[in-house]
Amino acid sequence: MKTRILGNQGLEVSELGLGCMGLTFGYGPATDEKEAVNLIRNAYDSGITFFDTAEAYSQGGNESLVGKAVQPFRDKVVIATKFGFQDGDATKGLDSRPERIRQVAENSLRFLQTDYIDLFYQHRVDPNVPIEDVAGTIQDLIKEGKIRHWGLSEAGVETIRKAHAIHPVAALQSEYSLFYREPEKEIIPALEELGIGFVPFSPLGKGFLTGSINDQTKFDKDDFRNIVPRFSEENRKANQALVDLLQDIAQIKEATPAQIALAWLLAQKPFIAPIPGTTKIHRLQENIGATNIELTQEDLLQIEEMASKITILGARYPQHLQERVGK
Ligand SMILES: NC(=O)c1ccc[n+]([C@@H]2O[C@H](COP(=O)([O-])OP(=O)(O)OC[C@H]3O[C@@H](n4cnc5c(N)ncnc54)[C@H](OP(=O)(O)O)[C@@H]3O)[C@@H](O)[C@H]2O)c1
């Protein structure tokens, strides 16, 4: 698999990463550990060297899984994890106080069974802690060799600029896909100007863009999508037009909608490295297939024209979580 560089300090990652969240958190029951380890190792054997986790995914449980799985090839991969919630619990408030960042770093090193974190993201901007203090703490951790690069998630342009001025930010991780294109307005131009990489999360629109979800789909009781307005039954029905578009293009390119959704992201900018998540090896392999699909300028224009006629309905977060993004 080809690689891409995130940021101007040379962090090299496979062009597709693996989002590991759903293996233990967010979309229903955790995957059996042995199967999850197998999946992560299968990803590595297929060329993926970029693995995404966070303290807040099962309060260290997801990091432990990733750490265990990558143990045999730890020095060949980039592990990205995140800090920023009280007690590592995303249902509680934000907490990026310097002492808490340090504590999370130590915990993450232990859970990941490693002595350095390749990429440490602030999961959400904490309005109570100046970003200068966060960046300063990160700088100290870098000097101590505990982390190598840092990033932000769902931050606004102003925070990105301030953070980057203190210590170069390697990557921003925020939602981006044909399902959610807001970052095109201000965020992506700023990242391009500053030389910061972009790691789109939910690049398959939390599964919606793959065509495997429709208005009849019932989610597990613990599935986050139950509280996402965009995933209400009626909005799923309306938003199906976007899946139909992907299906049309997929047919022409002899691909699947998931592959077109990922190939489209890869075609947007050379500094983009999406991190689709799955719990199934056959889907992992399908997603990796996206790296062999080339969308021509003509294809991209066609997608653009078709997409411009579709209005996506429903917010991507319920109100209380929406308030945490774009700061
Ligand atoms: N920074 C943040 O705030 C933040 C927020 C959300 C996510 N993330 C990160 O981004 C990663 C990816 O995002 P995500 O998991 O939310 O969404 P995603 O990658 O857009 O979609 C994942 C969903 O799509 C399904 N799926 C994957 N490949 C498929 C295929 N080929 N065909 C049919 N269905 C497929 C998966 O189900 P199966 O498991 O059943 O295949 C899963 O339910 C996460 O793992 C996490 O690391 C970060």
mmCIF file with all atom_site columns, C-alpha atoms in Angstrom, residues 253 267 293-303:
data_model
loop_
_atom_site.group_PDB
_atom_site.id
_atom_site.type_symbol
_atom_site.label_atom_id
_atom_site.label_alt_id
_atom_site.label_comp_id
_atom_site.label_asym_id
_atom_site.label_entity_id
_atom_site.label_seq_id
_atom_site.pdbx_PDB_ins_code
_atom_site.Cartn_x
_atom_site.Cartn_y
_atom_site.Cartn_z
_atom_site.occupancy
_atom_site.B_iso_or_equiv
_atom_site.pdbx_formal_charge
_atom_site.auth_seq_id
_atom_site.auth_comp_id
_atom_site.auth_asym_id
_atom_site.auth_atom_id
_atom_site.pdbx_PDB_model_num
ATOM 1  C CA . LYS A 1 253 ? -15.950 1.556  -11.913 1.00 0.00 ? 253 LYS A CA 1
ATOM 2  C CA . ALA A 1 267 ? -8.548  11.879 -4.428  1.00 0.00 ? 267 ALA A CA 1
ATOM 3  C CA . ILE A 1 293 ? -9.391  2.615  -7.630  1.00 0.00 ? 293 ILE A CA 1
ATOM 4  C CA . GLU A 1 294 ? -8.464  5.702  -9.498  1.00 0.00 ? 294 GLU A CA 1
ATOM 5  C CA . LEU A 1 295 ? -11.126 8.318  -9.896  1.00 0.00 ? 295 LEU A CA 1
ATOM 6  C CA . THR A 1 296 ? -10.343 10.475 -12.930 1.00 0.00 ? 296 THR A CA 1
ATOM 7  C CA . GLN A 1 297 ? -11.044 14.193 -13.111 1.00 0.00 ? 297 GLN A CA 1
ATOM 8  C CA . GLU A 1 298 ? -14.091 13.279 -15.162 1.00 0.00 ? 298 GLU A CA 1
ATOM 9  C CA . ASP A 1 299 ? -15.322 10.838 -12.499 1.00 0.00 ? 299 ASP A CA 1
ATOM 10 C CA . LEU A 1 300 ? -14.801 13.445 -9.788  1.00 0.00 ? 300 LEU A CA 1
ATOM 11 C CA . LEU A 1 301 ? -16.696 16.078 -11.762 1.00 0.00 ? 301 LEU A CA 1
ATOM 12 C CA . GLN A 1 302 ? -19.532 13.657 -12.325 1.00 0.00 ? 302 GLN A CA 1
ATOM 13 C CA . ILE A 1 303 ? -19.714 12.878 -8.593  1.00 0.00 ? 303 ILE A CA 1
#
